[in-house]
CSV table of C-alpha atoms in Angstrom, one decimal:
chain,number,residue,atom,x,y,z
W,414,UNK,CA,43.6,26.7,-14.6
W,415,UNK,CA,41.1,24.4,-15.4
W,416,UNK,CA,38.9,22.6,-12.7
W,417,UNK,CA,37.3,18.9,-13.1
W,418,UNK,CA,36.4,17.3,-16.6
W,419,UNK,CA,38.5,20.1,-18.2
W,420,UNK,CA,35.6,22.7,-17.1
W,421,UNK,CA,37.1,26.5,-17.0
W,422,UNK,CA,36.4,27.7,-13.0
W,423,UNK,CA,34.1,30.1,-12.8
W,424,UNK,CA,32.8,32.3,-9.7
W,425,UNK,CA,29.9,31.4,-7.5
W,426,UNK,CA,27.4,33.6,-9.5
W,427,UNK,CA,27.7,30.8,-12.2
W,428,UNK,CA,27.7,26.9,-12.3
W,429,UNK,CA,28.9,24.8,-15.0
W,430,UNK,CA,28.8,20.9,-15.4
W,431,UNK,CA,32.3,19.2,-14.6
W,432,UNK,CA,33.5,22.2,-12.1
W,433,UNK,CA,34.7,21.2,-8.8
W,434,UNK,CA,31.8,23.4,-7.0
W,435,UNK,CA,29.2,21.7,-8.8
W,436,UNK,CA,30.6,18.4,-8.2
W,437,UNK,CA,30.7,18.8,-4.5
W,438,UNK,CA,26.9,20.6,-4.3
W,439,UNK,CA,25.9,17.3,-6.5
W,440,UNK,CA,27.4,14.8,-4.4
W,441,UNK,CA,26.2,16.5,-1.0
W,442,UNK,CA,22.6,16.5,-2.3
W,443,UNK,CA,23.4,12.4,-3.2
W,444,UNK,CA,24.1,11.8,0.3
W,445,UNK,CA,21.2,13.6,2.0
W,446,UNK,CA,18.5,11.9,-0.7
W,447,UNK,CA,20.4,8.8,-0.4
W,448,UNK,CA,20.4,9.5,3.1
W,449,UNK,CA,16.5,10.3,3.4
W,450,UNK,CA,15.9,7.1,1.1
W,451,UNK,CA,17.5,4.5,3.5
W,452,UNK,CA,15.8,6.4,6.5
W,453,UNK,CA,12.3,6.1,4.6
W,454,UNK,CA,13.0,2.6,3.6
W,455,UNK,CA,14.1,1.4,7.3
W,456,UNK,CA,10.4,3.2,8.2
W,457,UNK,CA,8.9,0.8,5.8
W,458,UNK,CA,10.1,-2.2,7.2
W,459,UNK,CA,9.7,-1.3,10.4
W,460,UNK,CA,6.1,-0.4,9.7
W,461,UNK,CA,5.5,-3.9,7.8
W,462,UNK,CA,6.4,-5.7,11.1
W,463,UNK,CA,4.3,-3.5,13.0
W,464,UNK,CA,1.4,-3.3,11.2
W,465,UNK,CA,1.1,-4.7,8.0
W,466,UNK,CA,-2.2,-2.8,6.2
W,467,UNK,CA,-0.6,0.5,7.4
W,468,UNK,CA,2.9,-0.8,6.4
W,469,UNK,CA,2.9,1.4,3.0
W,470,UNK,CA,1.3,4.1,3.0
W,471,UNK,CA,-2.1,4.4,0.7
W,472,UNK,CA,-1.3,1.5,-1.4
W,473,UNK,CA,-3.9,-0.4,1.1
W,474,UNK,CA,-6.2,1.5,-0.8
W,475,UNK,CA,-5.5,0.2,-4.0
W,476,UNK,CA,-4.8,-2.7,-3.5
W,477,UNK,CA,-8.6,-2.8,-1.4
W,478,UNK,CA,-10.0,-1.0,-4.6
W,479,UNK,CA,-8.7,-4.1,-7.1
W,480,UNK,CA,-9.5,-6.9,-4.4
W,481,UNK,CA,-13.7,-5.6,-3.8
W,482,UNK,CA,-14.1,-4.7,-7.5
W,483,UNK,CA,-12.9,-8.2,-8.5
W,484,UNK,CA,-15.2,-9.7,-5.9
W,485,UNK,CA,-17.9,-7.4,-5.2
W,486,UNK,CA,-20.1,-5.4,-7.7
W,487,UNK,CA,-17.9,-2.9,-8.6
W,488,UNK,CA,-20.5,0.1,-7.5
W,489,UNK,CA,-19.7,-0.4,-3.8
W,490,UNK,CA,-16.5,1.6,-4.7
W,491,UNK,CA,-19.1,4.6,-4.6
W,492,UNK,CA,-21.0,4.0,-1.8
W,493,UNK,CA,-19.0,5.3,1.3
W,494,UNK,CA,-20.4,2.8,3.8
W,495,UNK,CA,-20.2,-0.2,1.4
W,496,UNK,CA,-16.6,0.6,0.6
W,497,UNK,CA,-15.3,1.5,4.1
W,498,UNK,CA,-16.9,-2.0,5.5
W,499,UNK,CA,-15.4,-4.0,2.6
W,500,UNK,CA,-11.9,-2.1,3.5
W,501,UNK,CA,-12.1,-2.9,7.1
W,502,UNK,CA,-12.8,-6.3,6.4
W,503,UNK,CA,-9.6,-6.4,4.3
W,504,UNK,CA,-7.7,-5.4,7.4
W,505,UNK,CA,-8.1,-1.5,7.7
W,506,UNK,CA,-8.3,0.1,10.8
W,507,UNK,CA,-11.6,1.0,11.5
W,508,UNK,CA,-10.7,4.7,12.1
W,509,UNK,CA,-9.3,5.2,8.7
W,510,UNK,CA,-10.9,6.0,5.2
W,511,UNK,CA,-10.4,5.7,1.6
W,512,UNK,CA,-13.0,6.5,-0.9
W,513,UNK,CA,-12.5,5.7,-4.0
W,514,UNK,CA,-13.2,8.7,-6.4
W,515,UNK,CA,-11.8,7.5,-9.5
W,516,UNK,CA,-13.4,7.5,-12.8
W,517,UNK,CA,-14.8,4.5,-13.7
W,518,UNK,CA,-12.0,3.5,-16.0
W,519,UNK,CA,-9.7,3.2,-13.3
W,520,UNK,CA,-10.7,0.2,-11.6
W,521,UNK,CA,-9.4,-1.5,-14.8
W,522,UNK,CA,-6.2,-0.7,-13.7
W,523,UNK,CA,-6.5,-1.8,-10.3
W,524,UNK,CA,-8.0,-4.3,-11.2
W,525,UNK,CA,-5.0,-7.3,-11.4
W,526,UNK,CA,-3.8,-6.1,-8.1
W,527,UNK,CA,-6.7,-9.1,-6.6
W,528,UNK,CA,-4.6,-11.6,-7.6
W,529,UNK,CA,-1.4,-11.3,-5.2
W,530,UNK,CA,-1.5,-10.9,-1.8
W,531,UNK,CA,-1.0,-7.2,0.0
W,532,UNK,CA,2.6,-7.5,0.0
W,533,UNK,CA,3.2,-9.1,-3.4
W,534,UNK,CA,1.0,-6.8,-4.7
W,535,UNK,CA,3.1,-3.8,-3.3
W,536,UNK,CA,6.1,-4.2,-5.2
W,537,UNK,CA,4.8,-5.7,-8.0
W,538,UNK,CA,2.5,-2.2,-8.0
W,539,UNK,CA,5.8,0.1,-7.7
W,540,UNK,CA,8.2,-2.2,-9.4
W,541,UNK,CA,6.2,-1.7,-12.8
W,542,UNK,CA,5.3,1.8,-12.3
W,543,UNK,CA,8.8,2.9,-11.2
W,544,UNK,CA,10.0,1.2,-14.3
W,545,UNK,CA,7.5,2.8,-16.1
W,546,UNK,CA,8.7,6.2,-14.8
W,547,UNK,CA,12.4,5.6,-15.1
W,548,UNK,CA,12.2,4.1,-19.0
W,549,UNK,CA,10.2,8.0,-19.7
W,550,UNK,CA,12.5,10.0,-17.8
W,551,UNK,CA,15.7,8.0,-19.1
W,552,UNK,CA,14.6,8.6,-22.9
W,553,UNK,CA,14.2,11.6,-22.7
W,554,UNK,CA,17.5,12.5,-21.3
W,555,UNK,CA,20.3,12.4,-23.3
W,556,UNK,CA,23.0,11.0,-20.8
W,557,UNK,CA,20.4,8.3,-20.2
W,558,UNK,CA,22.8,6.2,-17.7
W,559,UNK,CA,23.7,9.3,-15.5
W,560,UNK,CA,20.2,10.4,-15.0
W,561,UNK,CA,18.9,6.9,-13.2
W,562,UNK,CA,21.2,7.4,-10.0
W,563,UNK,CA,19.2,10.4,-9.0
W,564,UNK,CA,15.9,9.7,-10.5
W,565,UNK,CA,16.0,6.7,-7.8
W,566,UNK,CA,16.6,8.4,-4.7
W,567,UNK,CA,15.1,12.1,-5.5
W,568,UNK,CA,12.9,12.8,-2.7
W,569,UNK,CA,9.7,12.5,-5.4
W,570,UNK,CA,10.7,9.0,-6.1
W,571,UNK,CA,11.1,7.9,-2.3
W,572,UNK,CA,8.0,9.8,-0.8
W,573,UNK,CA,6.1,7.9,-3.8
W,574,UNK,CA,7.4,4.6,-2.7
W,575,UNK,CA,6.3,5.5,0.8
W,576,UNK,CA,2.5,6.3,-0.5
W,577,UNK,CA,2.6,3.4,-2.6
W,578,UNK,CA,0.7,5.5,-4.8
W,579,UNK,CA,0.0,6.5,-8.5
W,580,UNK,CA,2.6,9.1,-9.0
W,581,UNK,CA,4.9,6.9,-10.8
W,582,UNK,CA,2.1,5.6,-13.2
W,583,UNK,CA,0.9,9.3,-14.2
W,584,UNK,CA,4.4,11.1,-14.0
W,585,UNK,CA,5.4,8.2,-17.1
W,586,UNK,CA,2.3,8.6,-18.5
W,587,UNK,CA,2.2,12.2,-18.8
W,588,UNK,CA,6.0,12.4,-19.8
W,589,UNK,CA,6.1,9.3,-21.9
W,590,UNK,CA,3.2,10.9,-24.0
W,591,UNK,CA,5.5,14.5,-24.4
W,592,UNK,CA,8.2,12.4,-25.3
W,593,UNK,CA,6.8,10.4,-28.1
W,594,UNK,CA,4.1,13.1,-29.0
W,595,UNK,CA,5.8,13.8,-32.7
W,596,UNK,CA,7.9,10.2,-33.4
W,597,UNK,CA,4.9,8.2,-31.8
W,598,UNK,CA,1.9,10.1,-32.2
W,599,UNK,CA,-0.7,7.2,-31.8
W,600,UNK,CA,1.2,5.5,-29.2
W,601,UNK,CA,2.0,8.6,-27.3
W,602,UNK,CA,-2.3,9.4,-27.6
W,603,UNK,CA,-2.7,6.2,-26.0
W,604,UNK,CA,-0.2,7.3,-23.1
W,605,UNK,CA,-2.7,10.1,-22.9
W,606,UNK,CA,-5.7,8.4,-22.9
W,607,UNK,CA,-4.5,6.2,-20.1
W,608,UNK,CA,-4.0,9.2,-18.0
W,609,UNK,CA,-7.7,10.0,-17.8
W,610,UNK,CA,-7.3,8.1,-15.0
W,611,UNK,CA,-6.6,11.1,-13.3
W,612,UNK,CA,-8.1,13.1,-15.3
W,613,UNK,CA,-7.2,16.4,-12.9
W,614,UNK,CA,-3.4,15.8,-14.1
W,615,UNK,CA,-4.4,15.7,-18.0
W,616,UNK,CA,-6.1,19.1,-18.0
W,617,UNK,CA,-3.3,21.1,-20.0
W,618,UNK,CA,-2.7,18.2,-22.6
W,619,UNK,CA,-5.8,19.3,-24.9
W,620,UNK,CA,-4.6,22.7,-24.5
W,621,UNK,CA,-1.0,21.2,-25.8
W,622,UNK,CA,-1.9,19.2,-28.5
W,623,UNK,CA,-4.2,21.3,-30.2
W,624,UNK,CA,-2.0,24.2,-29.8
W,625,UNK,CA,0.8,21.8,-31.6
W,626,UNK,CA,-1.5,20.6,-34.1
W,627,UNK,CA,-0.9,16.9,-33.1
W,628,UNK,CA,-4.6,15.5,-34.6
W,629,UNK,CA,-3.4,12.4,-34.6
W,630,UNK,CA,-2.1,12.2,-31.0
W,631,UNK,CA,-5.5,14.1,-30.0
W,632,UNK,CA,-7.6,11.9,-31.8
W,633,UNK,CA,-5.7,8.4,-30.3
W,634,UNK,CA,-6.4,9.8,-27.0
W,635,UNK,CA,-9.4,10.5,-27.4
W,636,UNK,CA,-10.0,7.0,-29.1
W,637,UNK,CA,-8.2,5.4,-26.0
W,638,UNK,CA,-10.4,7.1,-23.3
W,639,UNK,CA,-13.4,6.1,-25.2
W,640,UNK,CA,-12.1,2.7,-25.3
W,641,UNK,CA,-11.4,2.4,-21.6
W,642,UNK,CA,-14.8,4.1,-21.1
W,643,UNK,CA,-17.0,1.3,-23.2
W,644,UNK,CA,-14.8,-2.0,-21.6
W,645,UNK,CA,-15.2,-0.4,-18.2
W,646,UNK,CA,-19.2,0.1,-19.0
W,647,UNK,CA,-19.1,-3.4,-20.3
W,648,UNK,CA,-17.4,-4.7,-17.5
W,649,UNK,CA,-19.1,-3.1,-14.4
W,650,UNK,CA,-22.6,-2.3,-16.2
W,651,UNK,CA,-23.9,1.0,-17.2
W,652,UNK,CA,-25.0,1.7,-13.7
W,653,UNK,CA,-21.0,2.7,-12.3
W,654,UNK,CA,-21.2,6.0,-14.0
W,655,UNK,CA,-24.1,7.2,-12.3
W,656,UNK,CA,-22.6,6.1,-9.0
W,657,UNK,CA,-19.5,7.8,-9.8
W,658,UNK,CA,-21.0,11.0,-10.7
W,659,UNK,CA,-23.2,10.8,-7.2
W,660,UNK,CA,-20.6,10.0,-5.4
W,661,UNK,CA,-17.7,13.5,-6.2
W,662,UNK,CA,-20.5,15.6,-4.8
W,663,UNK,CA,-19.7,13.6,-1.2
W,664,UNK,CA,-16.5,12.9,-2.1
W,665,UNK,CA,-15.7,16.8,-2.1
W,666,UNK,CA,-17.6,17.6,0.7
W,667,UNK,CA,-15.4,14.9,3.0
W,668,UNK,CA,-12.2,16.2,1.8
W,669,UNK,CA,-12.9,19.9,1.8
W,670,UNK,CA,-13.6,18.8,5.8
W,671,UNK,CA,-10.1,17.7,5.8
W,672,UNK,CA,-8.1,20.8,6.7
W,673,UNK,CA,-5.1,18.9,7.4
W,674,UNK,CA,-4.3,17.5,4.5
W,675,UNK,CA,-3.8,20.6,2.6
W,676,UNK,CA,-0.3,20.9,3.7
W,677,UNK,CA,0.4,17.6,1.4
W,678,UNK,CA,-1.5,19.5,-1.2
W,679,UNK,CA,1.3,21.1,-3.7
W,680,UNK,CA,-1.4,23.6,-5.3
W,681,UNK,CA,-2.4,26.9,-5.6
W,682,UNK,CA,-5.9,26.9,-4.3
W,683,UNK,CA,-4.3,24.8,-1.0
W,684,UNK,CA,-1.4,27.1,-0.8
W,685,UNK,CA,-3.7,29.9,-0.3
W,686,UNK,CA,-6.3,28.3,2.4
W,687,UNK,CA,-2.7,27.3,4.1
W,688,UNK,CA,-2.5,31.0,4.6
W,689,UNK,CA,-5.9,31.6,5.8
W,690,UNK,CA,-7.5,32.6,2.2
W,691,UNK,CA,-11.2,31.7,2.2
W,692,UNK,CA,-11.8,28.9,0.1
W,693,UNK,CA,-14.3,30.6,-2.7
W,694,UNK,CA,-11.7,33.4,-3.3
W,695,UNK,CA,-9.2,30.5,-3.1
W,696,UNK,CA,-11.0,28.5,-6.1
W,697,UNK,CA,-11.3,31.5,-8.0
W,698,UNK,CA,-7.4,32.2,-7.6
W,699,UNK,CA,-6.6,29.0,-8.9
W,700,UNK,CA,-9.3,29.2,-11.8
W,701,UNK,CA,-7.1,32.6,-12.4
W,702,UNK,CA,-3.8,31.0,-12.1
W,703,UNK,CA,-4.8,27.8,-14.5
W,704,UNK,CA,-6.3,30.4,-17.0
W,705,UNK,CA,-2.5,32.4,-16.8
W,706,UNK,CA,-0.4,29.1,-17.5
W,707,UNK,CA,-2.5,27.8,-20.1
W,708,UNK,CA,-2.1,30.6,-22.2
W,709,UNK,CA,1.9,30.1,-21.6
W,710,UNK,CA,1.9,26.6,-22.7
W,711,UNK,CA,-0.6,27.7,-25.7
W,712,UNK,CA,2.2,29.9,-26.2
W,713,UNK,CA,5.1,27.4,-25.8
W,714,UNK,CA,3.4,24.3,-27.7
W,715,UNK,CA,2.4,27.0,-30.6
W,716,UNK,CA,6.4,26.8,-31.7
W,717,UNK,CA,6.3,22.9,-31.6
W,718,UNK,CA,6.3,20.3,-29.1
W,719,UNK,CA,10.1,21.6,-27.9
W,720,UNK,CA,12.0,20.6,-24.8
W,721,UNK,CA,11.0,23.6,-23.3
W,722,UNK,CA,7.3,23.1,-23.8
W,723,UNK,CA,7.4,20.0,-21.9
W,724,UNK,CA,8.9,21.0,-18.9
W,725,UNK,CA,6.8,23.5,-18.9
W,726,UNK,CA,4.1,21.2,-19.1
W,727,UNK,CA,4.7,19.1,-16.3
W,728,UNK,CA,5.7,22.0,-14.2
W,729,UNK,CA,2.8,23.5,-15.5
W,730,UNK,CA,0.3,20.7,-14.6
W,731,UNK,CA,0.4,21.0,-11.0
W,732,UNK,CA,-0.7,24.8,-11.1
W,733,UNK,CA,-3.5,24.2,-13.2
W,734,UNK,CA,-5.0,21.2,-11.4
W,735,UNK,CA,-7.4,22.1,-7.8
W,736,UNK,CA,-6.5,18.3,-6.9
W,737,UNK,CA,-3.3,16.7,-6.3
W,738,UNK,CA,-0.8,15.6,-3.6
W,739,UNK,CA,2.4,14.9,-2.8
W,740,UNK,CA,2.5,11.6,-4.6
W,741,UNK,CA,1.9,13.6,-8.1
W,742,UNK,CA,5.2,15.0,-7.8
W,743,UNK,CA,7.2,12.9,-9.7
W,744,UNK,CA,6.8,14.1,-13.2
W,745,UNK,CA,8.6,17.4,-11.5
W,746,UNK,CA,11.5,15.6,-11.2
W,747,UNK,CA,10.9,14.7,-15.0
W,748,UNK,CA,10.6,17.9,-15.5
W,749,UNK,CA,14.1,19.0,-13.6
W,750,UNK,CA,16.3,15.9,-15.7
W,751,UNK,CA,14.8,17.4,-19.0
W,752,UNK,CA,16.3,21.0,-18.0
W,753,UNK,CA,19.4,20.0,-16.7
W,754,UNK,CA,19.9,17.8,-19.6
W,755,UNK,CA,19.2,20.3,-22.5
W,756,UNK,CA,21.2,23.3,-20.6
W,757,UNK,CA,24.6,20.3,-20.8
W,758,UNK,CA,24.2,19.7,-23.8
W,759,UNK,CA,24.2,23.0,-24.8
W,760,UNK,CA,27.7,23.5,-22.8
W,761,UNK,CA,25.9,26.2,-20.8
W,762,UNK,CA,26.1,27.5,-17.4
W,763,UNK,CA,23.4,27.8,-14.8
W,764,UNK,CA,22.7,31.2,-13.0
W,765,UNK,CA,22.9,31.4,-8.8
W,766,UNK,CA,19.2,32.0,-9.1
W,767,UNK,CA,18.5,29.2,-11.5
W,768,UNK,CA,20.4,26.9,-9.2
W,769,UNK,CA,18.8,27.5,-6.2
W,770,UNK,CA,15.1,27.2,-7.8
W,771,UNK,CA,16.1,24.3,-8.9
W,772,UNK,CA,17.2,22.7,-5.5
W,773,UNK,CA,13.7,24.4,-4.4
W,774,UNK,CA,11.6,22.3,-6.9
W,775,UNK,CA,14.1,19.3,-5.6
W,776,UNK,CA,13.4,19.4,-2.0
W,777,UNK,CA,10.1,21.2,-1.5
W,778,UNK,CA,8.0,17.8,-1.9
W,779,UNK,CA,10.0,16.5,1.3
W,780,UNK,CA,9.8,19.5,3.4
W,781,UNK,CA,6.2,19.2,2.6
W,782,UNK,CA,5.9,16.1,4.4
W,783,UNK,CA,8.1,17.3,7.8
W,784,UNK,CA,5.8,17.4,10.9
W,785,UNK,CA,5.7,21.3,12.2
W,786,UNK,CA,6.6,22.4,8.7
W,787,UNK,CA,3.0,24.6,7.1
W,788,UNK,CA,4.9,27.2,5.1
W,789,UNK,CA,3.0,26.7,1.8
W,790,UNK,CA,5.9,26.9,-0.1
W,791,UNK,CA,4.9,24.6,-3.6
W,792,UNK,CA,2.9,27.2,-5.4
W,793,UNK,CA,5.5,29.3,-5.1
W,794,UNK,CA,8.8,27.1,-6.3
W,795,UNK,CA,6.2,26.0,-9.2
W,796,UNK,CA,5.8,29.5,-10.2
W,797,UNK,CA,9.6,30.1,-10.3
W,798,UNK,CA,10.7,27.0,-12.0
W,799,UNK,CA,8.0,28.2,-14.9
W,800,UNK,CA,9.7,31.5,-15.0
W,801,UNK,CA,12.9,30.2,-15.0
W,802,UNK,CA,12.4,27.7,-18.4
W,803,UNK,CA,10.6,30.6,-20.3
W,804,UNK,CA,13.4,33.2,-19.4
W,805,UNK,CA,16.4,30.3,-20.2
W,806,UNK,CA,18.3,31.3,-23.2
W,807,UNK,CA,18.0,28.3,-24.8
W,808,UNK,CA,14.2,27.9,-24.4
W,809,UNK,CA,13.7,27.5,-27.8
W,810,UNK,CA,15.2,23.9,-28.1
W,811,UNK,CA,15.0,21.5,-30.7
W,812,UNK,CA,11.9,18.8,-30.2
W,813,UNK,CA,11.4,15.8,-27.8
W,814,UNK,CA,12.6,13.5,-29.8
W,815,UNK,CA,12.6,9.0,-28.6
W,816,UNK,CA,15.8,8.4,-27.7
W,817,UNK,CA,17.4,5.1,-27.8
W,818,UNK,CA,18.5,4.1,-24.1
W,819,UNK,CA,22.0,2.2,-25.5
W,820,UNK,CA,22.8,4.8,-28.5
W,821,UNK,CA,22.9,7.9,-25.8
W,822,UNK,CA,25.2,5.5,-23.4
W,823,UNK,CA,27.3,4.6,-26.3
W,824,UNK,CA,27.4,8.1,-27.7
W,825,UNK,CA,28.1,9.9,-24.3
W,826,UNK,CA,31.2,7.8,-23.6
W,827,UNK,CA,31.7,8.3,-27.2
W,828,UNK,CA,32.3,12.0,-26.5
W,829,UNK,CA,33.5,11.9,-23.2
W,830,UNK,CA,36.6,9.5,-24.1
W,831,UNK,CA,37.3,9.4,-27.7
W,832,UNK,CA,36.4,7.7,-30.7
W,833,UNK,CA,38.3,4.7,-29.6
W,834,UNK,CA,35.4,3.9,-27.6
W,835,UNK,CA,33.0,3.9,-30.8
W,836,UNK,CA,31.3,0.8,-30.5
W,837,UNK,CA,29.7,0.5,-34.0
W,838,UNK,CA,31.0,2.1,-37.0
């Protein structure tokens, strides 16, 4: 007896694309995300009406970063009291704070954001960097139209329209560089290079590249970086980078004071202080930990830039970096369409144990987020997704290759109803 889409039943130990069990686990995870996105966005609005600077999360902070660089010298960014005052007088609430410890090339970025009010500037802020993110994710996916549904209302994608944040910016950025890494390589260097403006989330490209022997996507980052270095120099004088540098020293001592924000912290080194680790043997453990998955994607990238590399990659990324939050997560979710894509495609089955690692990586970003929730669970469903892609039997894939967004629409209904629906000869 066959079950949905023609897909031979199979027992709960394995799940298979088109049965009837996997077709109800998908749709129930639809409906709670799509569930958890209307709640978010309903806290949103309400929030606007409220209070509007507090109305979305730490966008206030960009948007503050663009409007006193564009009217200010740009060094008060790196002067604590400067900045705060400037903030405050944007609307902040005294009691808050957001310093600004972004390389110097950042501001560019932020940078446009002065010209629209707060609210404009909001979704004109997500509405290009959620693009962005989609147009990476979607071509690298095969069934490109199936995979925007739950790109949109993944629990990533709605806690990063909450922050307002970067995560949609570096997530495309980081998996639009993978993606075009051998078809693109100048143009996928220059995704790179962008990225240094978090430079924490770059730190295993180099390892990738060079392991890959892309020179010339190496070299266009490199180029790129340099580039955004000299405009910013020329822009805000050679004076920012000292302040910058001054300032990380401060910057590291006010957040390392800030105990309760390791719980929004999905890495290894805050996983451990959750647990009551000191934080130098913490440090060191992450140190140990980056030093472990490097030498996997060394590994991985050392066979080519495959489909497995990159997941492992982005997956990858967020043990090896001491610094990121919640709002980084997207490029996990990148990282989840990628391997559920390649195993389809394949006409393979999933494992009990894959399955449930993978609804792990899904969800763990929102339970990190639920008040009376500290279980430091991220390092942990990071560590499992790794092992999970290097243990897959079809690990060694063929390459990330730029997909077309209308030739894998056209050629998935292509094989899902018949040649008759063949559009072009």
């Amino acid at each position: 007896m066959e079950d949905l889409a023609g897909a031979k039943p199979t027992s709960m130990l394995r799940w298979k694309a088109g049965e009837r069990k996997t077709w109800v686990l998908c749709v129930a995870l639809a409906l709670i995300c799509g569930t958890v996105f209307l709640a978010y966005m309903q806290k949103i609005c309400i929030a606007y009406h409220t209070n509007p600077s507090k109305a979305f999360g730490d966008f206030f902070a960009l948007w503050s970063y663009g409007k006193i660089a564009g009217t200010y010298p740009a060094t008060d960014l790196y002067h604590f009291s400067v900045l705060h005052a400037r903030q405050v007088a944007l609307g902040m609430m005294p009691i808050a704070e957001n310093p600004f410890p972004y390389p110097p090339s950042a501001i560019i970025l932020f940078l446009p954001l002065k010209f629209f009010s707060y609210k404009v500037a909001y979704f004109v802020w997500i509405g290009v960097t959620l693009s962005l993110y989609v147009w990476a994710v979607v071509g690298t996916c095969w069934r490109s139209v199936g995979v925007v549904l739950p790109i949109l209302i993944a629990p990533t994608t709605t806690l990063m329209i909450d922050s307002g944040q970067s995560g949609f910016l570096s997530g495309a950025l980081l998996i639009g560089g993978v993606r075009l890494a051998e078809s693109r390589p100048v143009v996928s260097g220059i995704l790179f290079g962008i990225l240094t403006f978090k430079p924490q989330l770059g730190v295993l490209v180099p390892v990738a590249l060079i392991a890959a022997g892309l020179w010339r996507t190496l070299a266009a980052a490199c180029a790129t970086a340099l580039a955004l270095a000299a405009i910013s120099t020329v822009s805000f004088g050679w004076g920012i980078w000292p302040a910058w540098v001054g300032m990380l020293p401060a910057y590291a001592h006010w957040f390392d004071k800030s105990d309760y924000i390791l719980k929004f912290m999905p890495t290894v080194a805050a996983n451990l202080r959750m647990l009551g680790v000191e934080a130098t043997l913490a440090g060191y453990a992450q140190i140990i930990v980056a030093l472990g998955v490097a030498a996997v994607i060394w590994k991985s990238f050392r066979r080519g830039p495959s489909e497995s590399a990159a997941e492992l990659l982005l997956v990858g990324t967020l043990l090896c970096t001491p610094h990121a939050l919640v709002y980084d997560t997207p490029m996990l979710t990148g990282a989840l369409a990628l391997f559920v894509d390649a195993r389809i495609r394949a006409d393979a089955d999933f494992s009990l144990g894959e399955v449930s690692v993978m609804l792990l990586m899904l969800m763990f970003p929102l339970l990190m987020t639920l008040k009376g929730f500290d279980i430091p669970i991220s390092t942990l469903a990071l560590l499992l997704m790794m092992k999970v892609i290097v243990a897959s039997p079809h690990a060694a894939r063929s390459p990330v290759r730029r997909r077309d967004f209308l030739r894998g629409w056209r050629d998935g209904v292509h094989a899902r109803y018949g040649r008759w629906t063949r559009l072009t000869p």
